Short mmCIF file of C-alpha atoms in Angstrom, two decimals:
data_model
loop_
_atom_site.label_atom_id
_atom_site.label_comp_id
_atom_site.label_asym_id
_atom_site.label_seq_id
_atom_site.Cartn_x
_atom_site.Cartn_y
_atom_site.Cartn_z
CA UNK A 1243 13.79 10.05 17.56
CA UNK A 1244 14.53 13.80 16.73
CA UNK A 1245 13.72 16.43 19.59
CA UNK A 1246 12.31 14.14 21.77
CA UNK A 1247 13.24 13.31 25.56
CA UNK A 1248 14.18 9.72 26.58
CA UNK A 1249 10.74 9.43 28.27
CA UNK A 1250 8.79 10.82 25.33
CA UNK A 1251 10.54 8.59 23.24
CA UNK A 1252 9.81 5.51 25.41
CA UNK A 1253 5.83 6.51 25.63
CA UNK A 1254 5.68 6.88 21.79
CA UNK A 1255 7.22 3.26 21.48
CA UNK A 1256 4.79 1.83 24.09
CA UNK A 1257 1.74 3.43 22.18
CA UNK A 1258 3.03 1.79 19.02
CA UNK A 1259 3.47 -1.36 20.52
CA UNK A 1260 0.16 -1.71 22.23
CA UNK A 1261 -1.63 -0.57 18.85
CA UNK A 1262 0.35 -3.45 17.11
CA UNK A 1263 -0.29 -5.97 19.46
CA UNK A 1264 -3.97 -5.15 20.55
CA UNK A 1265 -5.26 -3.36 17.93
CA UNK A 1266 -6.16 0.01 20.05
CA UNK A 1267 -4.16 2.75 21.71
CA UNK A 1268 -3.53 2.51 25.52
CA UNK A 1269 -5.48 4.77 27.80
CA UNK A 1270 -3.63 7.34 29.89
CA UNK A 1271 -4.20 5.19 32.88
CA UNK A 1272 -2.37 2.43 31.32
CA UNK A 1273 0.57 4.62 30.27
CA UNK A 1274 0.66 6.05 33.69
CA UNK A 1275 0.89 2.47 35.05
CA UNK A 1276 3.28 1.38 32.84
CA UNK A 1277 5.82 4.18 33.46
CA UNK A 1278 5.37 4.65 37.05
CA UNK A 1279 3.45 8.02 36.97
CA UNK A 1280 1.46 8.86 40.09
CA UNK A 1281 -1.72 9.96 37.97
CA UNK A 1282 -3.00 9.94 34.61
CA UNK A 1283 -2.68 13.79 34.44
CA UNK A 1284 1.24 13.27 34.27
CA UNK A 1285 0.77 10.83 31.13
CA UNK A 1286 -1.34 13.38 29.59
CA UNK A 1287 1.21 16.09 29.81
CA UNK A 1288 3.62 13.76 28.00
CA UNK A 1289 1.00 13.21 25.27
CA UNK A 1290 0.53 16.90 24.73
CA UNK A 1291 4.21 17.27 24.17
CA UNK A 1292 4.11 14.35 21.65
CA UNK A 1293 1.04 16.01 20.27
CA UNK A 1294 2.67 19.53 19.97
CA UNK A 1295 5.81 18.08 18.23
CA UNK A 1296 3.65 16.14 15.54
CA UNK A 1297 4.43 12.71 16.70
CA UNK A 1298 0.71 12.02 17.65
CA UNK A 1299 -2.77 13.35 17.31
CA UNK A 1300 -4.89 13.33 20.32
CA UNK A 1301 -8.84 13.47 19.86
CA UNK A 1302 -10.84 14.92 23.03
CA UNK A 1303 -13.51 13.17 24.54
CA UNK A 1304 -12.09 9.24 24.61
CA UNK A 1305 -9.72 7.57 26.90
CA UNK A 1306 -8.00 6.06 23.99
CA UNK A 1307 -7.99 8.78 21.69
CA UNK A 1308 -4.54 8.48 20.37
CA UNK A 1309 -3.26 8.16 16.93
CA UNK A 1310 0.25 7.77 15.56
CA UNK A 1311 1.86 10.09 12.89
CA UNK A 1312 3.53 7.03 11.24
CA UNK A 1313 5.91 9.27 9.21
CA UNK A 1314 7.76 10.03 12.19
CA UNK A 1315 7.68 6.73 13.86
CA UNK A 1316 10.43 4.78 11.96
CA UNK A 1317 10.54 0.88 11.91
CA UNK A 1318 11.43 -0.90 14.77
CA UNK A 1319 14.73 -3.06 15.44
CA UNK A 1320 13.92 -5.97 17.56
CA UNK A 1321 16.94 -7.06 19.86
CA UNK A 1322 16.96 -10.03 22.27
CA UNK A 1323 13.42 -11.40 22.70
CA UNK A 1324 12.40 -11.92 26.15
CA UNK A 1325 10.91 -15.31 26.32
CA UNK A 1326 7.18 -15.70 25.66
CA UNK A 1327 6.55 -11.93 24.67
CA UNK A 1328 5.20 -10.65 21.43
CA UNK A 1329 8.05 -9.98 19.22
CA UNK A 1330 7.14 -6.19 18.85
CA UNK A 1331 6.65 -5.83 22.54
CA UNK A 1332 8.20 -2.51 24.39
CA UNK A 1333 11.08 -4.40 26.00
CA UNK A 1334 12.29 -6.12 22.88
CA UNK A 1335 12.50 -2.94 20.68
CA UNK A 1336 16.15 -1.59 20.90
CA UNK A 1337 15.28 1.57 18.73
CA UNK A 1338 13.59 2.76 15.68
CA UNK A 1339 15.05 4.06 12.54
CA UNK A 1340 13.73 5.98 9.78
CA UNK A 1341 13.69 3.65 6.59
CA UNK A 1342 11.88 4.89 3.49
CA UNK A 1343 13.65 2.67 1.07
CA UNK A 1344 11.98 0.46 -1.44
CA UNK A 1345 14.78 -1.86 -1.82
CA UNK A 1346 13.08 -4.88 -0.90
CA UNK A 1347 10.24 -7.01 -2.58
CA UNK A 1348 7.77 -6.01 0.36
CA UNK A 1349 7.12 -3.48 2.85
CA UNK A 1350 9.51 -4.07 5.97
CA UNK A 1351 7.42 -4.28 9.35
CA UNK A 1352 10.39 -4.64 11.56
CA UNK A 1353 14.09 -5.39 11.35
CA UNK A 1354 15.35 -8.18 13.78
CA UNK A 1355 18.98 -8.19 15.00
CA UNK A 1356 20.74 -11.51 14.32
CA UNK A 1357 22.15 -13.57 16.99
CA UNK A 1358 24.41 -16.74 16.51
CA UNK A 1359 25.95 -18.27 13.28
CA UNK A 1360 23.15 -20.61 12.29
CA UNK A 1361 22.58 -18.81 9.19
CA UNK A 1362 26.01 -17.81 8.08
CA UNK A 1363 26.02 -19.96 4.97
CA UNK A 1364 23.40 -17.76 3.27
CA UNK A 1365 25.39 -14.72 4.31
CA UNK A 1366 23.38 -13.79 7.64
CA UNK A 1367 25.75 -13.20 10.08
CA UNK A 1368 25.76 -12.36 14.01
CA UNK A 1369 25.00 -8.35 14.29
CA UNK A 1370 23.00 -8.31 10.85
CA UNK A 1371 19.79 -6.75 10.66
CA UNK A 1372 17.31 -8.58 8.76
CA UNK A 1373 14.22 -6.95 7.27
CA UNK A 1374 11.13 -8.95 8.35
CA UNK A 1375 7.54 -8.64 6.63
CA UNK A 1376 4.93 -9.98 9.06
CA UNK A 1377 3.15 -12.06 6.56
CA UNK A 1378 2.28 -15.90 7.32
CA UNK A 1379 1.62 -16.94 3.57
CA UNK A 1380 5.51 -18.42 3.61
CA UNK A 1381 6.35 -21.60 1.44
CA UNK A 1382 9.60 -23.88 1.80
CA UNK A 1383 12.78 -22.29 0.64
CA UNK A 1384 11.96 -19.11 2.46
CA UNK A 1385 13.94 -17.74 5.34
CA UNK A 1386 11.39 -17.15 8.33
CA UNK A 1387 11.20 -16.03 11.71
CA UNK A 1388 9.34 -18.55 13.72
CA UNK A 1389 8.52 -19.11 17.29
CA UNK A 1390 8.87 -22.24 18.74
CA UNK A 1391 7.25 -22.43 22.17
CA UNK A 1392 8.74 -19.33 24.02
CA UNK A 1393 11.84 -19.07 21.83
CA UNK A 1394 12.12 -17.01 18.48
CA UNK A 1395 14.58 -18.02 15.69
CA UNK A 1396 15.60 -17.30 12.03
CA UNK A 1397 15.79 -20.48 9.94
CA UNK A 1398 15.16 -21.61 6.28
CA UNK A 1399 11.69 -23.24 5.98
CA UNK A 1400 12.00 -26.87 4.62
CA UNK A 1401 8.96 -28.72 5.24
CA UNK A 1402 5.67 -27.39 6.55
CA UNK A 1403 2.56 -29.42 6.76
CA UNK A 1404 -0.18 -29.91 9.73
CA UNK A 1405 1.75 -32.76 11.29
CA UNK A 1406 5.65 -31.74 10.75
CA UNK A 1407 7.65 -28.67 10.42
CA UNK A 1408 11.39 -28.60 9.59
CA UNK A 1409 13.42 -25.67 10.09
CA UNK A 1410 16.80 -25.83 8.61
CA UNK A 1411 19.86 -23.94 9.66
CA UNK A 1412 22.16 -22.68 7.08
CA UNK A 1413 25.33 -23.92 8.74
CA UNK A 1414 26.39 -27.49 8.55
CA UNK A 1415 27.36 -27.63 12.36
CA UNK A 1416 23.99 -27.40 13.26
CA UNK A 1417 20.98 -30.15 12.89
CA UNK A 1418 17.59 -29.68 11.41
CA UNK A 1419 14.67 -28.43 13.77
CA UNK A 1420 11.49 -30.90 13.53
CA UNK A 1421 8.56 -29.67 15.20
CA UNK A 1422 4.99 -31.33 15.51
CA UNK A 1423 2.56 -28.27 15.36
CA UNK A 1424 -0.33 -30.63 17.09
CA UNK A 1425 2.01 -31.11 20.37
CA UNK A 1426 4.19 -27.93 20.27
CA UNK A 1427 3.47 -24.29 19.95
CA UNK A 1428 4.66 -22.93 16.60
CA UNK A 1429 4.15 -19.96 14.68
CA UNK A 1430 5.20 -18.16 11.66
CA UNK A 1431 6.13 -14.48 12.71
CA UNK A 1432 7.38 -13.46 9.45
CA UNK A 1433 9.39 -13.64 6.27
CA UNK A 1434 12.96 -12.45 5.64
CA UNK A 1435 13.18 -9.83 2.81
CA UNK A 1436 16.86 -9.05 3.12
CA UNK A 1437 19.70 -7.90 5.10
CA UNK A 1438 21.24 -4.45 6.44
CA UNK A 1439 24.73 -4.75 7.48
CA UNK A 1440 26.75 -1.94 9.14
CA UNK A 1441 30.42 -2.24 8.49
CA UNK A 1442 31.60 0.53 11.21
#
């Protein structure tokens, strides 16, 4: 992010992630605890710097009076996902990129960096960034990001009902994944809209 120190960038990402996951910004005390500051005053100094640079707006009189200027934030790139953690948790976000394009069919909530070769027969290969919309209304044939217990995977949704889910890898060397949602933890994290690839 332009004109930010590493710590300011980390704090901005943390604020964004807390808002995404909890629906409200963190307090100064929570920021201080997260980054090991001795007091909330240290957090306040970083927040004032972010406010001065235009990345956030501070409202006085409330401990959670922080709002983010989204135009500066960029879209998060999620890398290796820590087991059991929310997908957009701060430890999973590698970086944020400015992306104002409308080349996809829907808005992009985040990019997920692909690991492995289980989807290579539909042109999704290791290292690709897949554009994800967080919507849940998916149908068979959609490529989805799914959470199975503590693991996150990208597969084609083949079958979905209350008693059985089938996720299909797009690589003949891999078998379908069958889940019983009544006995296993399962959730759709989002739908794949397309792929970005860097040839460098």
